[in-house]
Coordinates of C-alpha atoms and ligand atoms in Angstrom, one line a residue:
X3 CA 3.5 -2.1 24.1
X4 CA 1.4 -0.7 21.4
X5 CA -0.7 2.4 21.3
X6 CA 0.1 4.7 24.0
X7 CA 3.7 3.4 24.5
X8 CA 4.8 3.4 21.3
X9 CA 2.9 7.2 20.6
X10 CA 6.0 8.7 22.9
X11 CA 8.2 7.9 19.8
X12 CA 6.7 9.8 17.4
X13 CA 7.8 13.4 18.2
X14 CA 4.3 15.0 16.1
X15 CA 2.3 13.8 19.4
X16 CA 4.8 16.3 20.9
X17 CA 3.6 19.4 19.0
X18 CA 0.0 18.0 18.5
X19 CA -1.3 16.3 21.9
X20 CA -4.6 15.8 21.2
X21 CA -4.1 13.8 17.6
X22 CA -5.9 11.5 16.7
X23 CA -4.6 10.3 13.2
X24 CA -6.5 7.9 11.6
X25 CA -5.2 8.6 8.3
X26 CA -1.7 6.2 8.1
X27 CA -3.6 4.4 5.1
X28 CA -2.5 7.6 3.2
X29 CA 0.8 8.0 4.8
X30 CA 2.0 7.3 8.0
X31 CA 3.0 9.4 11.1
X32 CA 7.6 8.9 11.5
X33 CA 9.0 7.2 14.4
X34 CA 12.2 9.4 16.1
X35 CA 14.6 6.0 14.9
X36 CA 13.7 7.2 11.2
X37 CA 14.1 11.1 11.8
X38 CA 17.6 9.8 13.5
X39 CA 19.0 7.9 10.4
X40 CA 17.7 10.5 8.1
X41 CA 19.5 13.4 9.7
X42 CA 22.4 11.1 10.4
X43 CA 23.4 11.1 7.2
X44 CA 23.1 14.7 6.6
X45 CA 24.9 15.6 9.2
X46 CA 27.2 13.1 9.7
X47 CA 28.2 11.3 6.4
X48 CA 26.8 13.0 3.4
X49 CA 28.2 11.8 0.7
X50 CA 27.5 10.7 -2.6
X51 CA 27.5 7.0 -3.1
X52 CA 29.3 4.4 -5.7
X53 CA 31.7 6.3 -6.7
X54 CA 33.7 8.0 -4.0
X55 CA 37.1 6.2 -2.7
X56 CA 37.4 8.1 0.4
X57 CA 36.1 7.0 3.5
X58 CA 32.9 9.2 4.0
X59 CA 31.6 8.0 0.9
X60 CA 32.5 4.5 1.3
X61 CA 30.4 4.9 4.7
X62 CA 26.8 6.1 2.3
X63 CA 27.5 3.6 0.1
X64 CA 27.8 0.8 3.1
X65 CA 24.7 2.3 4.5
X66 CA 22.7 2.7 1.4
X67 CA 23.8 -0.8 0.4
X68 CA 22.7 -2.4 4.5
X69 CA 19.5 -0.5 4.0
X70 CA 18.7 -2.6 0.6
X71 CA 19.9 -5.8 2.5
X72 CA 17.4 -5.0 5.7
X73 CA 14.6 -4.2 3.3
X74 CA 15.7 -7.7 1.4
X75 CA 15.4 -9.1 4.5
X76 CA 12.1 -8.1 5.3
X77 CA 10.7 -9.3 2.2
X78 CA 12.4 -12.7 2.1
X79 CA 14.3 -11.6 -1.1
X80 CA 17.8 -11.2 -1.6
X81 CA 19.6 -8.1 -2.0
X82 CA 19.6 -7.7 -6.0
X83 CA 15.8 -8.2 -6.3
X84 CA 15.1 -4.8 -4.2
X85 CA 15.2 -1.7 -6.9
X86 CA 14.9 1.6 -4.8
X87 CA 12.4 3.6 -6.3
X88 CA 10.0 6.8 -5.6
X89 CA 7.3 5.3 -4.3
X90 CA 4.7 2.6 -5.2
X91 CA 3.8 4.5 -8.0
X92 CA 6.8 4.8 -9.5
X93 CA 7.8 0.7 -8.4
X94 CA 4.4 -0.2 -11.1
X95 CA 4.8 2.3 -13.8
X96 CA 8.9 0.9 -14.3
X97 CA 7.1 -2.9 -14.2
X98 CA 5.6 -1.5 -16.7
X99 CA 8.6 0.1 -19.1
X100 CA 10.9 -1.7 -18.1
X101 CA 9.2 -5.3 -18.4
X102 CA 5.6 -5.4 -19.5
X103 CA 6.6 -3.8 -22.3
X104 CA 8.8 -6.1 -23.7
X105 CA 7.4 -9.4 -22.5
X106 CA 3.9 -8.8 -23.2
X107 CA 2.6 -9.8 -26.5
X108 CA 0.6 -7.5 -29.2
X109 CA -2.9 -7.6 -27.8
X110 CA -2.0 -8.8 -24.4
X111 CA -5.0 -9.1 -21.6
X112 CA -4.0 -7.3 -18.2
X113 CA -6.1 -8.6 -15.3
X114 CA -6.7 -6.0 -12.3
X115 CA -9.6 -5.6 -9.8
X116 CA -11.9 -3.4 -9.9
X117 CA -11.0 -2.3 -6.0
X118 CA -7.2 -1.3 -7.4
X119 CA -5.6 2.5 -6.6
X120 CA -5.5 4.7 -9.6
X121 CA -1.6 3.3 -9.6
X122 CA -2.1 0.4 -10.3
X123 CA -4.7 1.3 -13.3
X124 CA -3.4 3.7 -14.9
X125 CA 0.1 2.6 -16.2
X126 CA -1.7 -0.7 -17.3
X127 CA -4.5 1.9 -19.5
X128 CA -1.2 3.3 -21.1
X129 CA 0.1 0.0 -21.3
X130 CA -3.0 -1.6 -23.1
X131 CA -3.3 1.3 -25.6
X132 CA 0.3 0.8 -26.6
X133 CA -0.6 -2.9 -27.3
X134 CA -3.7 -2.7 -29.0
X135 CA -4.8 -4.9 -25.8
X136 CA -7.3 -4.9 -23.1
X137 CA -7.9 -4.6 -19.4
X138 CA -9.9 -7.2 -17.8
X139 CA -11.4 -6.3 -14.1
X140 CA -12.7 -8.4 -11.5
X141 CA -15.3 -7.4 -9.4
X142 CA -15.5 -8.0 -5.4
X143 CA -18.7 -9.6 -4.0
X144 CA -20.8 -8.3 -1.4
X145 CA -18.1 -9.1 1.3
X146 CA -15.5 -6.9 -0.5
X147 CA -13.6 -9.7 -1.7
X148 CA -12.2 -11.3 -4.9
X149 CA -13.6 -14.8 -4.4
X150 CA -14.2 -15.0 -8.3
X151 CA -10.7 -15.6 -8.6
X152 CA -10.9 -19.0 -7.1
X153 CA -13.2 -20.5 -8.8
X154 CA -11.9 -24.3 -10.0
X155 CA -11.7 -22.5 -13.2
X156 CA -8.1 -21.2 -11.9
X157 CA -6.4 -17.5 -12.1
X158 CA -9.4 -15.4 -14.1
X159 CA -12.1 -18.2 -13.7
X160 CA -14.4 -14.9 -13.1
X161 CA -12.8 -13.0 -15.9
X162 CA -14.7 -13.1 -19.5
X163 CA -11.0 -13.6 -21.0
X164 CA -7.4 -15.5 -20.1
X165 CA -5.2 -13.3 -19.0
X166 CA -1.5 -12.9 -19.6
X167 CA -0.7 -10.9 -16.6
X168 CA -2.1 -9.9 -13.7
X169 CA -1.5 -6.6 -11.0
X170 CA -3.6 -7.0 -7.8
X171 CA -3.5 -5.1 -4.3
X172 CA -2.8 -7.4 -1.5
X173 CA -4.7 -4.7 0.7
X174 CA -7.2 -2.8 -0.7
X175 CA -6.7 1.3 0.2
X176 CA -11.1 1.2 0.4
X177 CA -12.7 -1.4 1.2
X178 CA -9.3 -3.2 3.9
X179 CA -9.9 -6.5 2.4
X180 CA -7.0 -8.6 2.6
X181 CA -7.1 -10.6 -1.0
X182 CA -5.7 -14.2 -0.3
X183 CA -2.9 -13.2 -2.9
X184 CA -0.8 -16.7 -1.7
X185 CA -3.9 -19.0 -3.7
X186 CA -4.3 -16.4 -6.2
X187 CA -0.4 -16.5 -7.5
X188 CA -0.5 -20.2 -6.7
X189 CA -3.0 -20.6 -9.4
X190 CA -1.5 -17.8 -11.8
X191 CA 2.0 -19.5 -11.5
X192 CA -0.4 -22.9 -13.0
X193 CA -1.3 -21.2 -16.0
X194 CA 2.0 -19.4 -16.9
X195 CA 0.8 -16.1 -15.9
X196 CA 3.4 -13.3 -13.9
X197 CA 1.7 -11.5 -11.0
X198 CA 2.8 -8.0 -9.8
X199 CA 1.6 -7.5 -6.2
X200 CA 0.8 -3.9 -4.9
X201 CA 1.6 -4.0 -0.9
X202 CA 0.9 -0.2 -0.4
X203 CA -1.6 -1.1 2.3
X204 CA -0.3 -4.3 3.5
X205 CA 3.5 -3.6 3.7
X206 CA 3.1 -1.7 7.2
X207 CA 0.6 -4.3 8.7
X208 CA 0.9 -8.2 7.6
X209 CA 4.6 -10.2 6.9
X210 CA 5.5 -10.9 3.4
X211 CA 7.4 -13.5 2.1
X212 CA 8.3 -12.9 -1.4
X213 CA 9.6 -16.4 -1.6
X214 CA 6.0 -18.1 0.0
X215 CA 4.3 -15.9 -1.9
X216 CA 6.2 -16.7 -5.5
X217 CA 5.4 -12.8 -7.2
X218 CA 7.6 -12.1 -9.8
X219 CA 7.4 -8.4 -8.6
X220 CA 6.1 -6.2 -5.4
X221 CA 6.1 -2.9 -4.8
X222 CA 5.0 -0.8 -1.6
X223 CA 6.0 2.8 -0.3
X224 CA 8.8 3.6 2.6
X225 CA 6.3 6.6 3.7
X226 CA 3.0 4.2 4.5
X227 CA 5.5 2.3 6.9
X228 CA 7.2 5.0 8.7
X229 CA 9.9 5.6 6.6
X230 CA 10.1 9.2 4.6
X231 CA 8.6 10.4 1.2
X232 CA 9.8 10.0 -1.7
X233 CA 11.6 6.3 -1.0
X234 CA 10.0 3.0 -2.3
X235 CA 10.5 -0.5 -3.2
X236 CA 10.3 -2.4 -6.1
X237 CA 11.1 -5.9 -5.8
X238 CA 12.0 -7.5 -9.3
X239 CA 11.8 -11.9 -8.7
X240 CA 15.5 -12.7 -10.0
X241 CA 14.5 -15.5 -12.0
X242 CA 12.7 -12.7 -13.8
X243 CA 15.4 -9.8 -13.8
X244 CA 16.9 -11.3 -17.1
X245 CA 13.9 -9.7 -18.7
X246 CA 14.0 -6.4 -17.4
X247 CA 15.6 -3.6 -19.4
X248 CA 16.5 -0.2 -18.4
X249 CA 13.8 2.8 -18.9
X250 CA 15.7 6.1 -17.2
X251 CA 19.5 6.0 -18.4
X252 CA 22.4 7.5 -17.3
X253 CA 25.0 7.3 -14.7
X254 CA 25.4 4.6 -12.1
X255 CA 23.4 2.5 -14.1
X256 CA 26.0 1.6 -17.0
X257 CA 29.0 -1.0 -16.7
X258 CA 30.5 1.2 -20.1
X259 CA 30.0 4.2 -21.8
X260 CA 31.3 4.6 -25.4
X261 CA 30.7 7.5 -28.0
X262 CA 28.3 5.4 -29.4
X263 CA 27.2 2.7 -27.1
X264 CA 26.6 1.6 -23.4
X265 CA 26.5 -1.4 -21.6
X266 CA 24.5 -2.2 -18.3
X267 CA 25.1 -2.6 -15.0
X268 CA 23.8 -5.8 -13.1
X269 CA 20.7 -6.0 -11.4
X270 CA 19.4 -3.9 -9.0
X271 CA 21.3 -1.0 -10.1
X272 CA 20.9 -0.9 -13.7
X273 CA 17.5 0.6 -12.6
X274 CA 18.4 3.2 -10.2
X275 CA 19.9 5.7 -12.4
X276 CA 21.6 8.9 -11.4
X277 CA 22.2 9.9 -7.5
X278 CA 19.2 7.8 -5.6
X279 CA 17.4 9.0 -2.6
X280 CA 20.7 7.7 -0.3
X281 CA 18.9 9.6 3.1
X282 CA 15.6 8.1 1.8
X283 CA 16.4 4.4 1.8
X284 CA 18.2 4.8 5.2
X285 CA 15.9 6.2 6.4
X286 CA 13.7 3.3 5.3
X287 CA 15.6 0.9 6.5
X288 CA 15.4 2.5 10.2
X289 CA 11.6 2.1 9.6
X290 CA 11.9 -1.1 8.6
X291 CA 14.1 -2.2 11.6
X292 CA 11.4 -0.2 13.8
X293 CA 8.6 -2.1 12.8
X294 CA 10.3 -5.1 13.1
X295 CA 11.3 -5.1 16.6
X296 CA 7.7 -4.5 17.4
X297 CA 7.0 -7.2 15.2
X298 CA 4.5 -7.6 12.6
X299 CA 1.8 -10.3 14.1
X300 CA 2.0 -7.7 17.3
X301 CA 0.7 -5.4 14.8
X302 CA -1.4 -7.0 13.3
X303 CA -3.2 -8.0 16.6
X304 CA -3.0 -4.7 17.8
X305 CA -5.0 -3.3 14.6
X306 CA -7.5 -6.0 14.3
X307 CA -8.8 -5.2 17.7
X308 CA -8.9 -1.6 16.5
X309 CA -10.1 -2.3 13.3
X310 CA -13.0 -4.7 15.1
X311 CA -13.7 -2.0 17.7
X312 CA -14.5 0.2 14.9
X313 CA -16.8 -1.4 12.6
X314 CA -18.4 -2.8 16.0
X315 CA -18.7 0.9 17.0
X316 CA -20.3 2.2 13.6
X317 CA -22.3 -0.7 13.5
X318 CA -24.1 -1.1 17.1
X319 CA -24.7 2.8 17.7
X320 CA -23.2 1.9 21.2
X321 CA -22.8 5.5 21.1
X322 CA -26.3 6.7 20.7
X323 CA -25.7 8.0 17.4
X324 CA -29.0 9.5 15.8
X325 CA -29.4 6.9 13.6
X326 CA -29.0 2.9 12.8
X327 CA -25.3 2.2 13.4
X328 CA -25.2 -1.1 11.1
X329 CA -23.2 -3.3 9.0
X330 CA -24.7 -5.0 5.8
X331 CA -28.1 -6.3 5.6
X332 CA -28.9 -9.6 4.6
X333 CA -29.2 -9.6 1.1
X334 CA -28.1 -5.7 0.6
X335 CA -25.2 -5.2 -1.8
X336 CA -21.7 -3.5 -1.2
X337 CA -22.7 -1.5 -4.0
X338 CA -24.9 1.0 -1.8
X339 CA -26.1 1.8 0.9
X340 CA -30.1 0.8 0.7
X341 CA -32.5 3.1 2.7
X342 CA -32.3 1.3 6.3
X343 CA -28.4 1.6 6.4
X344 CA -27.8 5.0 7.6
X345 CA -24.6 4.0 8.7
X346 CA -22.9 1.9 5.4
X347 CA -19.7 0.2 6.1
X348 CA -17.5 -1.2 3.1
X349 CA -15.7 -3.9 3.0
X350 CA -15.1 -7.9 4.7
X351 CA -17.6 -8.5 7.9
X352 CA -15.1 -11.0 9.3
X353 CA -12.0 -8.8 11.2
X354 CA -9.8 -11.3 10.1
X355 CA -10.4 -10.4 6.8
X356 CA -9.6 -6.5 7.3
X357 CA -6.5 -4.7 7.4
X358 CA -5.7 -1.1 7.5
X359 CA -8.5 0.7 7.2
X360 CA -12.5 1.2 7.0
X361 CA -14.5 3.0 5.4
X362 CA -17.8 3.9 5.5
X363 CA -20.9 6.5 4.4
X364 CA -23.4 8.1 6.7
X365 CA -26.6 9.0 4.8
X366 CA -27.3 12.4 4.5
X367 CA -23.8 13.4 5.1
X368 CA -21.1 14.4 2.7
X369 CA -17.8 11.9 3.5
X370 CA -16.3 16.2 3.7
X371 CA -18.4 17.2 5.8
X372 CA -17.9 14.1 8.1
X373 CA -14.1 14.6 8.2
X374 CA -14.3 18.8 8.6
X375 CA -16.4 17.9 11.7
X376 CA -14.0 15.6 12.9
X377 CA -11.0 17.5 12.0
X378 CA -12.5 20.1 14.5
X379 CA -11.5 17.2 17.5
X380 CA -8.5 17.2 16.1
X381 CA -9.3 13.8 14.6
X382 CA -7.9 13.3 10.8
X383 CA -9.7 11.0 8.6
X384 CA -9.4 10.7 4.8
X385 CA -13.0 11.2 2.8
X386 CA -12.6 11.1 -1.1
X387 CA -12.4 8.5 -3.6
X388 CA -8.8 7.9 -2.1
X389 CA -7.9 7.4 -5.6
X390 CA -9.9 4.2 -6.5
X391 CA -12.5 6.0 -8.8
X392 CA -13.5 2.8 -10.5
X393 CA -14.4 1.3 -7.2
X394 CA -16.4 3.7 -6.5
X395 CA -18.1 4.0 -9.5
X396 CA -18.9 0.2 -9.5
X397 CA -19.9 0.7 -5.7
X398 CA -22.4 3.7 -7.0
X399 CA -21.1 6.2 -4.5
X400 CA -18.7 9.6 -5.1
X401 CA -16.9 9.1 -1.8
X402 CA -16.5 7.6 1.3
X403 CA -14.9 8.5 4.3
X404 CA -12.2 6.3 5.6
X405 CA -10.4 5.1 9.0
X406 CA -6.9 4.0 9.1
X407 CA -4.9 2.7 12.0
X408 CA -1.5 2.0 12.7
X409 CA 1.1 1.1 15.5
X410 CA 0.3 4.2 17.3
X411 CA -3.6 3.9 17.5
X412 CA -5.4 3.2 20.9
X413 CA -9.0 2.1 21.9
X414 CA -9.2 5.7 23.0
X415 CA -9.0 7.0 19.7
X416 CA -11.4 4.6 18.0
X417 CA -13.8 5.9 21.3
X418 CA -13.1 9.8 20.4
X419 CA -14.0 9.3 16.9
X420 CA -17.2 7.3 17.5
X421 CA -18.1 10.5 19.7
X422 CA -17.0 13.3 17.2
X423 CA -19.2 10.9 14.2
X424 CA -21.7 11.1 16.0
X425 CA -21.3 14.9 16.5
X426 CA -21.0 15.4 13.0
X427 CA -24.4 13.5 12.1
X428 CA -26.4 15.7 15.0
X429 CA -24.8 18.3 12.9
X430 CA -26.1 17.8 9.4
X431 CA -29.0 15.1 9.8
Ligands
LIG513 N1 -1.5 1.4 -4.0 C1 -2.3 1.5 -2.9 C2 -3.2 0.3 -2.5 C3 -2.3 2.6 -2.2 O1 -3.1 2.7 -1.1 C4 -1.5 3.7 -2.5 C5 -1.5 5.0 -1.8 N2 -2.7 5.5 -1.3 C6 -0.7 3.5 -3.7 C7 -0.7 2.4 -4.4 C8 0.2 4.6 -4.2 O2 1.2 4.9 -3.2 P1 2.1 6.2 -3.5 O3 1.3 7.4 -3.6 O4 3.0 6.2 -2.2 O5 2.9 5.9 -4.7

C-alpha cells in the first residue's frame, strides 16, 4: 500500500518522475486530498469565519471548526485544547508568552536537551533572560538517547539543577531518536514539573495520545504531515488553559470590547486572533484524515524497514562504496567520527529506536558536497546543521547530511541513494 502506491497521490511525482525525496524531515511532499480541500475552499466557500450569518460563511466556519475537531481527534484531546497556530515555531514561542511567562517564577530553571531544534531553544534563551533564570541541557549518550533522564533520581536526575519546567522533542530532527517521552512526563508529572512536547518529527510518523501521554502542551507543524505551510498546532492540556493569557490581541479573540477595556474569549480562540489561516487548517485536517486511513503503525512499519535498510546500507558498504561503510565502534563516541569510521552514522543502533530520519558524515566529504552530488540523481537530501547548532557543537561536527523518509519512500529509493553516495565519495575522496 505504501511506497509506490501511495506515490500516484502526490501530483509532484507527476512533474518530477525521477524524485527521490528524502527530505520530508524538513517538510513533507502534499497528497492530492490536501491540494483538494485547500482549493475547495477557495473556490467553493471562501468566506471569512465567526462572524458571518449567511450561509457560505456558516459553511468555513463548520469546516474550520470539523478541522480542529479531526486534529483533536488525532491527538486524543478535545476540541478546545487545539490552538491553530503558524507552525511549531510559533505553537512554542506563544507557550512561552502566553504561559511560561506568567507561571514561571523569578529565576526559574528550564530543562531542554541538548539534541532540541533552534525552536525549541531559543524562545526559552529569551525566556530565561527575562527571568534572571537558567537553561539546563541534557546531553544524549553514545546511542543518541536521553537515558540520563531516567535515572531513579526522577525528571532531571542527570541535570546539575531541579527544574521547573521542561520542553523536549519527542523525535529528534538529527539524530531520529525517539525519546521515551511517556516515562519522562510520568516522572515530571511526580515532581510538579509541566512538560511541553515538540512533535515536529514524530507528528507524521508515531500515534500520540495526549491523554496517555499527560503533556500539558504539544505542538507539531501541518506542513511535516502533508498538510500546507503556514498551519500548525498547539495543543494547550485544559486543566492548564486557566493559566494561559492572551499575547496577540484583537478581533475574534474578545468576548467585549469597551473604550477602555476587553474581556476574553474562551479557550481555544482567545489565542487565535484576527482572520486565522481558515484554508490552512482544512487543509490540515485533509492531511490529517489522509494519514489516518493509511494508518499510523502502517507507517511506522513502512519507515522502519526504510530507516533499517538505510543505516544497514551505509553501514555494510553492500554497495562497494570506497570506503568502511560502518556504524559505531565499540567504545567510539557519538561525538565524532574517530579515524576508522569513514562512514559516521548518528543516532540509536536499534531501528526501533529511530524515526524519521538519519544522518550521517562521510570523511573527507563536505555534508554540501554530498547532497549537490546527489541532487544531480535527482535525489534531495538535507546537509546543514538543520537548525540544531548546539547539537552539533556538543557532537564536534559543522554539519551533517541527513535522510528522511515518509509514506511515499520505497526500497528503491533507499537503493538509488546508496548508489549516488557512493558516487559522490568516488568523487571527492
Ligand atoms: N522542532 C523540530 C524537531 C523540527 O524538526 C522542526 C522543523 N525542522 C521544528 C521544530 C520547527 O518547525 P517549523 O519550522 O515548521 O516551525
Amino acid at each position: 500500500m505504501l511506497g509506490n502506491n501511495i506515490k500516484k497521490q502526490f501530483p509532484i511525482f507527476k512533474h518530477h518522475p525521477q524524485l527521490v525525496y528524502l527530505d520530508s524531515a524538513a517538510t513533507a511532499l502534499k497528497p492530492q486530498c490536501v491540494l483538494d480541500a485547500i482549493s475547495d475552499y477557495y473556490t467553493k466557500y471562501s468566506a471569512n469565519i465567526h462572524r458571518g450569518i449567511y450561509s457560505l460563511s456558516e459553511k468555513a466556519t463548520q469546516e474550520y471548526e470539523d478541522a480542529r475537531a479531526e486534529i483533536a481527534k488525532f491527538l486524543n484531546a478535545d476540541p478546545e485544547e487545539i490552538v491553530f497556530v503558524k507552525n511549531a515555531t510559533e505553537g512554542i514561542n506563544l507557550v512561552a508568552h502566553v504561559w511560561a511567562r506568567r507561571n514561571l517564577k523569578e529565576a526559574c530553571t528550564i530543562g531542554l536537551s541538548i539534541a532540541e531544534h533552534h525552536s525549541n531553544i531559543v524562545p526559552w534563551q529569551q525566556l530565561v533572560k527575562e527571568k534572571n533564570g537558567e537553561l539546563v541541557y541534557l546531553d544524549v549518550d553514545d546511542n543518541g538517547e536521553l537515558s540520563p533522564l531516567l535515572s531513579k533520581e526522577g525528571v532531571g536526575g542527570g541535570l546539575p539543577k531541579k527544574i521547573d519546567f521542561l520542553a523536549l522533542a519527542h523525535v529528534s530532527n538529527v539524530l531520529g531518536t525517539i525519546n521515551p517521552i511517556k516515562e519522562i512526563i510520568s516522572q515530571a508529572k511526580k515532581q510538579n514539573v509541566p512538560v511541553l512536547i515538540d512533535a515536529a518529527q514524530s507528528a507524521p510518523h508515531i500515534p500520540i495520545d495526549v491523554k496517555e501521554l499527560d503533556c500539558d502542551f504539544l505542538v507539531f507543524s501541518g506542513h511535516k504531515l502533508g498538510g500546507p505551510t503556514g498551519i500548525g498546532v498547539l495543543y494547550i492540556k485544559k486543566e492548564t488553559a486557566h493559566a494561559v493569557e492572551p499575547f496577540i490581541t484583537g478581533g475574534s479573540m474578545i468576548r467585549e470590547v469597551t473604550k477602555n477595556e476587553s474581556t476574553w474569549n474562551t479557550m481555544p480562540w482567545k489565542l487565535e486572533a484576527g482572520t486565522p489561516h481558515i484554508a490552512g487548517a482544512i487543509g490540515l485536517a485533509a492531511a490529517v484524515r489522509f494519514v489516518k486511513d493509511i494508518g499510523l503503525d502502517n507507517i511506522k512499519n513502512h519507515e522502519e524497514k526504510l530507516l533499517k535498510l538505510l543505516v544497514d546500507g551505509l553501514r555494510n558498504n553492500s554497495l562497494q562504496l570506497p570506503l568502511e561503510a560502518r556504524g559505531r565502534e565499540e567504545n567510539s563516541s557519538i561525538r565524532s567520527s574517530d579515524d576508522s569510521n569513514e562512514v559516521f552514522i548518528f543516532g540509536p543502533e536499534e531501528s526501533e529506536k529511530r524515526s524519521s530520519c538519519v544522518s550521517f558524515t562521510v570523511k573527507g566529504v563536505h555534508p554540501h558536497d554530498i547532497a549537490q552530488v546527489l541532487d544531480e540523481d535527482t535525489i534531495a537530501v538535507r546537509a546543514g546543521h538543520h537548525c540544531a547548532m548546539p547539537l552539533h557543537t556538543y557532537l564536534n561536527i559543522s554539519a551533517t547530511a541527513r535522510a528522511s523518509v515518509w509514506v511515499y519512500n520505497t526500497e528503491e529509493d533507499i537503493a538509488k541513494f546508496l548508489q549516488s553516495l557512493e558516487r559522490a565519495v568516488k568523487k571527492f575522496i
